[in-house]
Every structure is written in C-alpha cells, then in structure tokens.
PDB file of C-alpha atoms in Angstrom:
ATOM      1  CA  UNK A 211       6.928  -6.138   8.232  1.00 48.00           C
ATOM      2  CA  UNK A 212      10.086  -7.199   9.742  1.00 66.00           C
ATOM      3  CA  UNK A 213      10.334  -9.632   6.155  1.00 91.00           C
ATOM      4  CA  UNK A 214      11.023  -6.690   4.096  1.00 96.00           C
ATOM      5  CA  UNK A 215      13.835  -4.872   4.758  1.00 96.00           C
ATOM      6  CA  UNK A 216      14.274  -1.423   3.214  1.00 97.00           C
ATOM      7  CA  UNK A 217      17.728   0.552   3.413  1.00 96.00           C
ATOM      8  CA  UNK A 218      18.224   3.168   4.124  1.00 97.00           C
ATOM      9  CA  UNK A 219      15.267   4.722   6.750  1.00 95.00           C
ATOM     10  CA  UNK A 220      16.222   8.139   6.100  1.00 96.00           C
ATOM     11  CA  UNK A 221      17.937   9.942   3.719  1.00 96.00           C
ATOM     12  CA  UNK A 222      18.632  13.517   2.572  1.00 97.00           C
ATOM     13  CA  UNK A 223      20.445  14.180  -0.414  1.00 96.00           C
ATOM     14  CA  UNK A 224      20.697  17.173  -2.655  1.00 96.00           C
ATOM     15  CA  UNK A 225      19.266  18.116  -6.000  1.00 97.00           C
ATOM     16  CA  UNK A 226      21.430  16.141  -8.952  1.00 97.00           C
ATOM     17  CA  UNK A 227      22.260  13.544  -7.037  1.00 97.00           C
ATOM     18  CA  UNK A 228      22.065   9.490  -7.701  1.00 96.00           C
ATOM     19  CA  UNK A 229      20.594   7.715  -5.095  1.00 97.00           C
ATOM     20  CA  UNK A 230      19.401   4.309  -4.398  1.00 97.00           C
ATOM     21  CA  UNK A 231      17.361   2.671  -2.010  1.00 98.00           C
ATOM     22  CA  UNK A 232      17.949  -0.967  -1.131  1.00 97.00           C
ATOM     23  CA  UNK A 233      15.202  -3.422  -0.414  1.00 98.00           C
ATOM     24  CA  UNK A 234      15.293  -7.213   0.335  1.00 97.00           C
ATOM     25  CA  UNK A 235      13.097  -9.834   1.797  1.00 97.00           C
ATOM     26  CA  UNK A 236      13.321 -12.913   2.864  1.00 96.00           C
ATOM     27  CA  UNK A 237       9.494 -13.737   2.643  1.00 92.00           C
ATOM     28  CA  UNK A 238      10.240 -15.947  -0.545  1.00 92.00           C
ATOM     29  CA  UNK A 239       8.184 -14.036  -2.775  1.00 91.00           C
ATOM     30  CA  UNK A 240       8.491 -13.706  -6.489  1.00 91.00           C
ATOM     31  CA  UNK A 241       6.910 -10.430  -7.070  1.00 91.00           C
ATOM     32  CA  UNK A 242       8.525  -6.781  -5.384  1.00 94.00           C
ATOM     33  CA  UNK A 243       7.373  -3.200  -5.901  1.00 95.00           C
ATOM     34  CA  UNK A 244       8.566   0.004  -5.259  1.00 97.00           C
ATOM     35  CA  UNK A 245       5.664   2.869  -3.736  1.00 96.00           C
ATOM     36  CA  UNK A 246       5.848   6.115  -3.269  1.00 96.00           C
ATOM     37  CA  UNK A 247       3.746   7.970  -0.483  1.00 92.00           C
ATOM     38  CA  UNK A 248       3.004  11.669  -0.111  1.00 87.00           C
ATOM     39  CA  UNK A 249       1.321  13.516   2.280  1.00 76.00           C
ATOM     40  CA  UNK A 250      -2.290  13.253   1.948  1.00 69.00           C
ATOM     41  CA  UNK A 251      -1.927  10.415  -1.203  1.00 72.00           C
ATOM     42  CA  UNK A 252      -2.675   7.222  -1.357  1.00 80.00           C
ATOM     43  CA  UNK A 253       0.266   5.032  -2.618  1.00 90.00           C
ATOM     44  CA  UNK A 254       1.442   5.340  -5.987  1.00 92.00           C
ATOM     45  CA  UNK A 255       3.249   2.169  -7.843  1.00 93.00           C
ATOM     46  CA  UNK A 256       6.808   3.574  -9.646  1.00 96.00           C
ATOM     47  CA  UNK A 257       8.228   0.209 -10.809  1.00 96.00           C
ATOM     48  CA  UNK A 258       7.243  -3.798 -10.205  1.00 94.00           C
ATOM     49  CA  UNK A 259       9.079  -7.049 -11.204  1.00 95.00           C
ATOM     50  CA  UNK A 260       7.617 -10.756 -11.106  1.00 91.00           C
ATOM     51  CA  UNK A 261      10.725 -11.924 -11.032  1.00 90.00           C
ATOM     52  CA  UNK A 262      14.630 -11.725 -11.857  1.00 92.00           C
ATOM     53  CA  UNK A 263      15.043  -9.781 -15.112  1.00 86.00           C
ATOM     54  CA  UNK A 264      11.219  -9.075 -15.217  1.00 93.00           C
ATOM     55  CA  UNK A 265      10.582  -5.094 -14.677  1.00 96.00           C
ATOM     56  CA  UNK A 266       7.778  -3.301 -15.330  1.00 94.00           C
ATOM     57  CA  UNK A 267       6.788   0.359 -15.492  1.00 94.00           C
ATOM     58  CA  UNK A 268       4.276   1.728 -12.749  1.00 92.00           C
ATOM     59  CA  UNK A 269       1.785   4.607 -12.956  1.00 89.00           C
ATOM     60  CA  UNK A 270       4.808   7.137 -11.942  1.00 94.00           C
ATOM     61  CA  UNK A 271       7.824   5.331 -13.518  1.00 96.00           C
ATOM     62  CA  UNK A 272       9.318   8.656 -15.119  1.00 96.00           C
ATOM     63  CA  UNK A 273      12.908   9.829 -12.951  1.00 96.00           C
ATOM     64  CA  UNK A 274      13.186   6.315 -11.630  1.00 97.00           C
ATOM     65  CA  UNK A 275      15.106   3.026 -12.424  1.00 97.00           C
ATOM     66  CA  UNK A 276      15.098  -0.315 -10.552  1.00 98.00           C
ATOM     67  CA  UNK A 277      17.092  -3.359 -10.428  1.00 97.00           C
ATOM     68  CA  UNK A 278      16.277  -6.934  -9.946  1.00 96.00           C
ATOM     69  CA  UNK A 279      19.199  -8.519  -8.951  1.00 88.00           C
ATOM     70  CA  UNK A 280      18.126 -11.454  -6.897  1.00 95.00           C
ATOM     71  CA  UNK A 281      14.952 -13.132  -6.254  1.00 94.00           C
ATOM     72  CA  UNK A 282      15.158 -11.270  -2.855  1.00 96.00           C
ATOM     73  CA  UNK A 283      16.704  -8.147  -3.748  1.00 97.00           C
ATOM     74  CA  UNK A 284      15.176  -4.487  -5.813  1.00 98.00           C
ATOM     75  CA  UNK A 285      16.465  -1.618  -5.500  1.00 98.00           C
ATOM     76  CA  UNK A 286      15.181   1.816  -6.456  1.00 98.00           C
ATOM     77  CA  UNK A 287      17.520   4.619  -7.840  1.00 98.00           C
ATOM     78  CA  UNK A 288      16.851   8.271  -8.865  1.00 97.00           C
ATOM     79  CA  UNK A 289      19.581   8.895 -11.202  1.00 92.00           C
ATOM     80  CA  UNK A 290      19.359  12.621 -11.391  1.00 96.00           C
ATOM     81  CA  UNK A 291      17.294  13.903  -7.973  1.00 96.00           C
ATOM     82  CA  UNK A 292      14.920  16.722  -7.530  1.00 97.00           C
ATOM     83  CA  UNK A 293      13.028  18.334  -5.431  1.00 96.00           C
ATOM     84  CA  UNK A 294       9.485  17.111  -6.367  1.00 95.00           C
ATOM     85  CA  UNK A 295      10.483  13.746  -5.391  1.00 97.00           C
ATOM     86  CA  UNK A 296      10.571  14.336  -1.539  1.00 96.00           C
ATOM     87  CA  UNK A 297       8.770  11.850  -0.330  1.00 95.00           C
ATOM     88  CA  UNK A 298       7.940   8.019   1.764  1.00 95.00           C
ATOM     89  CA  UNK A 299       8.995   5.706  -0.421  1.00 97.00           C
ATOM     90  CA  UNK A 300       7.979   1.610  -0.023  1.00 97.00           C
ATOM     91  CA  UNK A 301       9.206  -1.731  -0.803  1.00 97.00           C
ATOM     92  CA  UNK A 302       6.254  -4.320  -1.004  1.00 95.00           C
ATOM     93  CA  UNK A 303       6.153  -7.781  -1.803  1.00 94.00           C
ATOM     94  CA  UNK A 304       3.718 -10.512  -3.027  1.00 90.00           C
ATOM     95  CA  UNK A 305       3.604 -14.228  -3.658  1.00 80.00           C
ATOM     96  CA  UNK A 306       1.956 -15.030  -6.705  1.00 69.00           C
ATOM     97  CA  UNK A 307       0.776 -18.105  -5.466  1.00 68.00           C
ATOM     98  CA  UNK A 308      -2.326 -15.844  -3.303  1.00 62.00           C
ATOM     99  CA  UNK A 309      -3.586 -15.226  -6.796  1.00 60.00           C
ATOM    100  CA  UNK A 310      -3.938 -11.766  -6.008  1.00 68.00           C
ATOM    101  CA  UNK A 311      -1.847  -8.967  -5.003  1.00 70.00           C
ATOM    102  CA  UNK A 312      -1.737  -8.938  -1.273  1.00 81.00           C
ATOM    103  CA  UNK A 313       0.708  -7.015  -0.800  1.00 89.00           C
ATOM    104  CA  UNK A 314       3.744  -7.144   2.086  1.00 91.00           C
ATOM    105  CA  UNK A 315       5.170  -3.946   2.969  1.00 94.00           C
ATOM    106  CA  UNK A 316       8.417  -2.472   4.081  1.00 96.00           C
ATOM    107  CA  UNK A 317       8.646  -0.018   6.918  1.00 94.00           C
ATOM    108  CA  UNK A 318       9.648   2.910   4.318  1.00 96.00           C
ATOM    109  CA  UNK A 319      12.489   5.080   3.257  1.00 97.00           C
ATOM    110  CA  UNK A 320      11.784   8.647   4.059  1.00 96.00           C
ATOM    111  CA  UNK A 321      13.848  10.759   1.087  1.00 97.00           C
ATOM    112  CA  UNK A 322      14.465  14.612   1.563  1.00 96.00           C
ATOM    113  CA  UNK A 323      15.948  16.250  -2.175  1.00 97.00           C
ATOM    114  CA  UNK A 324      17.183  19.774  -1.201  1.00 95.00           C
TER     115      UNK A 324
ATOM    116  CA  UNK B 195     -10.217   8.220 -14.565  1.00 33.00           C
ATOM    117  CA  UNK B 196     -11.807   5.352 -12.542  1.00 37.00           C
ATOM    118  CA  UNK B 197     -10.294   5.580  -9.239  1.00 42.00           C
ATOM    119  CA  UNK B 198     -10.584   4.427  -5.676  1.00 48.00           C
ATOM    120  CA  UNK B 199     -11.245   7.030  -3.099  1.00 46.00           C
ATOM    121  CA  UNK B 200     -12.362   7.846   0.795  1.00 41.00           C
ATOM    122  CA  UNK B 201     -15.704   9.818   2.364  1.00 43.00           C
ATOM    123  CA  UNK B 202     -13.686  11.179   5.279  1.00 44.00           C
ATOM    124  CA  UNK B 203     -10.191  11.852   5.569  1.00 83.00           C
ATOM    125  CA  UNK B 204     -10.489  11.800   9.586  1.00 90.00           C
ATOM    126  CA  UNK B 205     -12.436   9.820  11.210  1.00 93.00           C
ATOM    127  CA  UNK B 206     -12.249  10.729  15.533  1.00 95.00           C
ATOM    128  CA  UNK B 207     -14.003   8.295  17.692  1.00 96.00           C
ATOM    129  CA  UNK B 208     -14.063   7.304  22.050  1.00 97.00           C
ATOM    130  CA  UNK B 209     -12.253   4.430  22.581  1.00 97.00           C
ATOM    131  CA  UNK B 210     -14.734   1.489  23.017  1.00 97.00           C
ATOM    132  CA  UNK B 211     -16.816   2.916  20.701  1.00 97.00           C
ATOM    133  CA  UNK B 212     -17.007   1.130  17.195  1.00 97.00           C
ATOM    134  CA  UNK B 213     -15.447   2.882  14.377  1.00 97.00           C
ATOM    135  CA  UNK B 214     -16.509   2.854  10.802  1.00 97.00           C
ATOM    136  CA  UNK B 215     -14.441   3.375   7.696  1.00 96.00           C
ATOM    137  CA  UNK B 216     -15.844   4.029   4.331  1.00 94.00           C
ATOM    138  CA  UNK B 217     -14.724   3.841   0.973  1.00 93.00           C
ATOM    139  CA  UNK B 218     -16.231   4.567  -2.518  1.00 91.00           C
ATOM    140  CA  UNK B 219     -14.679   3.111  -5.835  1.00 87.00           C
ATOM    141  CA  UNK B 220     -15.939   3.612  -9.108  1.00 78.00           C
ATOM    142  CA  UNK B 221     -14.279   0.704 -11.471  1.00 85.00           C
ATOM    143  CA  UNK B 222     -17.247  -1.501 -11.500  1.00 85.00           C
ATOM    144  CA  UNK B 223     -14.909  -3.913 -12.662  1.00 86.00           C
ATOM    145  CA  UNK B 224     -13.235  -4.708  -9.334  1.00 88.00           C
ATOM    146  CA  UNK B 225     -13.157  -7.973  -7.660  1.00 88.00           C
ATOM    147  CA  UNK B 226     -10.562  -7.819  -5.192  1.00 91.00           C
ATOM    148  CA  UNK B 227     -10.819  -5.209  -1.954  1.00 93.00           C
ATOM    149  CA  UNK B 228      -8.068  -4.693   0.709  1.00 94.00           C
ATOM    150  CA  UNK B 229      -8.309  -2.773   3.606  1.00 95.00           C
ATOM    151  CA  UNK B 230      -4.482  -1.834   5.243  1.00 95.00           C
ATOM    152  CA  UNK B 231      -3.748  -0.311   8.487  1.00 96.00           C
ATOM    153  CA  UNK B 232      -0.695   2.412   8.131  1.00 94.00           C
ATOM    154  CA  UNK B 233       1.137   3.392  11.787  1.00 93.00           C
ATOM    155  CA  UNK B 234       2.952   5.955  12.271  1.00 88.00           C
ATOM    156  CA  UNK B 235       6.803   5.517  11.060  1.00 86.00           C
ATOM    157  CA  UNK B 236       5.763   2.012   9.247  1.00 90.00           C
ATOM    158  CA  UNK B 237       4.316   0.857   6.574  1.00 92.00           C
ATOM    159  CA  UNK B 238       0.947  -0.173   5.518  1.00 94.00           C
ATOM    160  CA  UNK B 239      -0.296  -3.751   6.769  1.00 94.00           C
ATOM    161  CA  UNK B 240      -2.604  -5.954   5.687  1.00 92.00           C
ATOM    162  CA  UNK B 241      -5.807  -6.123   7.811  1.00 94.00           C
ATOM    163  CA  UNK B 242      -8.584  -7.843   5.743  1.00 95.00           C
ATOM    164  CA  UNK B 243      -9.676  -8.891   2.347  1.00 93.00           C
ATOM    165  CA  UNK B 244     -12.953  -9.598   0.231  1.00 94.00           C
ATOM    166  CA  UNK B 245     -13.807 -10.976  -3.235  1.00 92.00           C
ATOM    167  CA  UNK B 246     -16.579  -9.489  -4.780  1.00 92.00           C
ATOM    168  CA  UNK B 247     -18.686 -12.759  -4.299  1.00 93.00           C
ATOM    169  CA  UNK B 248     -19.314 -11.747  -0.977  1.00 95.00           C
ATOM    170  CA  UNK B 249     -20.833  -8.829   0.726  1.00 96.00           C
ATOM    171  CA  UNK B 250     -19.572  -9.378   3.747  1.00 97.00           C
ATOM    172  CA  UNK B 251     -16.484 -10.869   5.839  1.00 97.00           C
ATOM    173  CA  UNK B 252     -15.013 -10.929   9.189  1.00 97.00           C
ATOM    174  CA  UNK B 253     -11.855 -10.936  11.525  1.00 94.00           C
ATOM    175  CA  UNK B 254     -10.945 -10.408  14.615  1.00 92.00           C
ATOM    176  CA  UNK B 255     -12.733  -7.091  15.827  1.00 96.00           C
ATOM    177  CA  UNK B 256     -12.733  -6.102  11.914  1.00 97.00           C
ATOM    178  CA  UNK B 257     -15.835  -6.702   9.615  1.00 98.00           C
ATOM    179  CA  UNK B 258     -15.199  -5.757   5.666  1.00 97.00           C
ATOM    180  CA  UNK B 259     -18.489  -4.543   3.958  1.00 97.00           C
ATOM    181  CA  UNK B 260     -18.753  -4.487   0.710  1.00 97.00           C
ATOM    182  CA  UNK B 261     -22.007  -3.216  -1.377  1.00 95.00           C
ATOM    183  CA  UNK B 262     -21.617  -3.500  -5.238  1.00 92.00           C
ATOM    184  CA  UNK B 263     -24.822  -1.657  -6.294  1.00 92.00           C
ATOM    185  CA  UNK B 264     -23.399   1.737  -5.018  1.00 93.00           C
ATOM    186  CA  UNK B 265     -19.910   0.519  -5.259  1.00 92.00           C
ATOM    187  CA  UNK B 266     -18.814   0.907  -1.318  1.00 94.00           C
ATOM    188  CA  UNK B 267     -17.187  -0.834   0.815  1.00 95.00           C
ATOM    189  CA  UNK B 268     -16.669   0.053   4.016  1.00 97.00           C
ATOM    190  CA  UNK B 269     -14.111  -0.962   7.597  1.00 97.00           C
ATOM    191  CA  UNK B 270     -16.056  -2.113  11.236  1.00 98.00           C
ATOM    192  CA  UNK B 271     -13.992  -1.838  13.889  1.00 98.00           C
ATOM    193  CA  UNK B 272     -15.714  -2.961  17.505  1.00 97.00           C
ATOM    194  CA  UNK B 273     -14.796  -1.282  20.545  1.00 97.00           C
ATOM    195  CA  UNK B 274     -12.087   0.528  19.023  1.00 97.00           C
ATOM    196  CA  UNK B 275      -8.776   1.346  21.144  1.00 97.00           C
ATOM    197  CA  UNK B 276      -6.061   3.368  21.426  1.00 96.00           C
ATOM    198  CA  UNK B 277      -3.791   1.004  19.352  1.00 96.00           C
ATOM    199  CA  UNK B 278      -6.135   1.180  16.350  1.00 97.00           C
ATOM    200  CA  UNK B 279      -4.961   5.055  15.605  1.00 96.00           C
ATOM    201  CA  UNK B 280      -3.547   4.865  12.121  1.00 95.00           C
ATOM    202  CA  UNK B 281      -4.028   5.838   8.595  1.00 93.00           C
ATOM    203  CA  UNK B 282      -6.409   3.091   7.128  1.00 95.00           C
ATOM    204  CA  UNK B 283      -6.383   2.452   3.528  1.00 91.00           C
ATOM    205  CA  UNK B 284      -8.714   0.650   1.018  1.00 93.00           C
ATOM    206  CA  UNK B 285      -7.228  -0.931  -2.332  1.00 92.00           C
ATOM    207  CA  UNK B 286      -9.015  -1.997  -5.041  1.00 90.00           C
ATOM    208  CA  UNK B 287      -7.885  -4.722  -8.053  1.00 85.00           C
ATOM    209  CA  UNK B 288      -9.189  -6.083 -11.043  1.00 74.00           C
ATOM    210  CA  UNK B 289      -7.977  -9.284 -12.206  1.00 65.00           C
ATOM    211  CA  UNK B 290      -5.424 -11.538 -11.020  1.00 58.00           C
ATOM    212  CA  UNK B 291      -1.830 -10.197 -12.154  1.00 62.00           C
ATOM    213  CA  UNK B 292      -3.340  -6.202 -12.193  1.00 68.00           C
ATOM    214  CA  UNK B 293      -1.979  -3.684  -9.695  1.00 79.00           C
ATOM    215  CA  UNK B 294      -3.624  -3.172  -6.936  1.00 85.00           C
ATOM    216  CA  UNK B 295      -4.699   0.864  -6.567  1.00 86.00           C
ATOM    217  CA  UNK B 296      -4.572   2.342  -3.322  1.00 88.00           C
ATOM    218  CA  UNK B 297      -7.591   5.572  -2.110  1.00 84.00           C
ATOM    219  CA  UNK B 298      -5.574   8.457   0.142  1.00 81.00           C
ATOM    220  CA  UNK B 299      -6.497   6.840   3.620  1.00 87.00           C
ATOM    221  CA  UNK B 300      -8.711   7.982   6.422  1.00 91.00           C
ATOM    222  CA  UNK B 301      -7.014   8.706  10.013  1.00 92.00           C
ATOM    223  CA  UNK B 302      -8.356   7.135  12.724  1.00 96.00           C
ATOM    224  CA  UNK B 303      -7.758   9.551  16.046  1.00 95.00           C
ATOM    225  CA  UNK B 304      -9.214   6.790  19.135  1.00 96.00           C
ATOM    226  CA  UNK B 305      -9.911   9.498  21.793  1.00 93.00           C
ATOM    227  CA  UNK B 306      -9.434   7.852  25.729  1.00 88.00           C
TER     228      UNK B 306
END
C-alpha cells in the first residue's frame, strides 16, 4: 500500500551492527506495527504503538527497539544485529476507529545480517 | 498454544477454475477473521473480513466461509486467474484492541 512507506527496501548489513528501518504513512492512522516475515511463517508482531509515546512489546520483541516519533512515523532498530534475524520485515497500520485491527501494510524491508 | 494455521501450504489450480482456501484455528474465542492476499515483492493486503455472527460473506469474486462448530474458515475464489497467484493468509483476533495472529499462508500457483 502506496500509504505506508517503508525505508529502506533492501538492506544488508553485517553482524554487530545498528540498524534501523524507517516507516511512515500518511493514511492518518493512530495505531503502527512492526512484522517480521520468514520463509514459510506467517507474520510475527515485534513491537506496536497506539499512538505517540505509546509502545508495546509484541510476541518477538527481544533484539528490537522502536520509536514513535510522530503520529505518522515508527521506526524499527536492531541495536546489536545477528544473523538469525535475516528476514522480511513490515510496517502495518490501523485506524482504531474500524474497531478492529484491519491492518494496512507496507511493501517490506528485506534485511540480510552477514 | 492456541494458534491459527493452514490445510495446504500450496494450493495449484487452471485458471477459470474456482479456487478454495482453507484455514483451521483453534481459539474458540475468536470473533474477528481476515483473509490477506501477499504478492510477490509486496506486502500482504487486505481482501475480506467476517465477524463471527456470520457464516458467510461476499466480495467481488471472493466468498469468506466461516464454520464455528469445527472452527474453519475457508477463501472462494470464482474463476480464478493468473493475477490471483499469491501467498494468501488468514488472521484471526479476539477482542477489539487484541493483535491480530497471522497462519503461514497457502500459495496459490493459477496454471493457464
């Protein structure tokens, strides 16, 4: 969705390095969530925030941070990276005015950790 | 744990024909199904919904089953084409404000 913009596509960074991936939207939506994807998985929450200065953890929170710096604006980081975290990584957003989490995706971040 | 998950992973069908997409969950507390539609290099979009008050609901070309005794639900598409290849997806929630969780996906390969 062309709403939710995810920088950068592609990256490939090496193990021990900080890294963070950029999302915004301009959908207007309060709520924004980092995925990640991996081959043969279904998606697996990291982080979500219902708003500015609102973050929660996800089901695989652990090696990850986030920031909430604008309404439209969360980023992702991996402070320290490794190898195990190689994978599709998605933005998502959701208005909570739907009542339910129908969710708005991102086109994805591919990450490669050497 | 209670989880949301797929019969088949691939699913290969003629174009034209109709294509059906299952999907077993087992939180009987669910309310709230979504069915996305994943294309290659993008991410997952939103095809169709259900509540749990209903057993059944249609879009265009898409029909959304949904059978609570046996906890299924299951994706209709008619006359399927080439465009429809992707990696579908079926998403279960429970209560407003609760994550949604996400089965791996079953690829759909449309054969001309």
């Amino acid at each position: 969705d062309a709403d939710v913009t995810q920088t950068p596509r592609n990256r490939i960074t090496k193990t021990g390095k900080r890294i963070m991936l950029e999302c915004s939207q301009t959908k207007g939506h309060d709520r924004m969530y980092w995925y990640r994807q991996d081959p043969g998985l279904g998606l697996r929450l990291i982080y979500y925030s219902f708003d500015v200065k609102d973050i929660n953890k996800g089901e695989i929170s652990d090696g990850y941070s986030v920031s909430r710096q604008a309404q439209a604006k969360f980023s992702l980081s991996l402070e320290s990276a490794i190898p195990n975290q190689t994978a599709l990584y998605f933005c998502a957003t959701s208005d909570r005015s739907s009542g339910r989490e129908k969710l708005f995706f991102g086109s994805g971040t591919q990450l490669s950790v050497l | 744990g209670e989880s949301v998950g797929l019969h088949l992973p691939t699913l290969s069908v003629q174009e034209g024909d109709n294509s059906i997409i299952n999907c077993a969950y087992s939180n009987s507390a669910s309310d709230y199904f979504i069915w996305y539609k994943q294309e290659s290099g993008k991410g997952p979009q939103f095809i169709i919904d259900i509540r749990s008050n209903m057993d059944k609901r249609q879009g265009q070309r898409v029909t959304v089953l949904l059978n609570k005794t046996v906890k299924h639900l299951s994706l209709q598409i008619a006359a399927t084409q080439p465009g429809d290849s992707a990696v579908y997806f079926c998403a279960e929630n429970r209560d407003a404000g609760n994550m949604l969780t996400f089965g791996g996906g079953t690829r759909l390969m449309v054969k001309p």
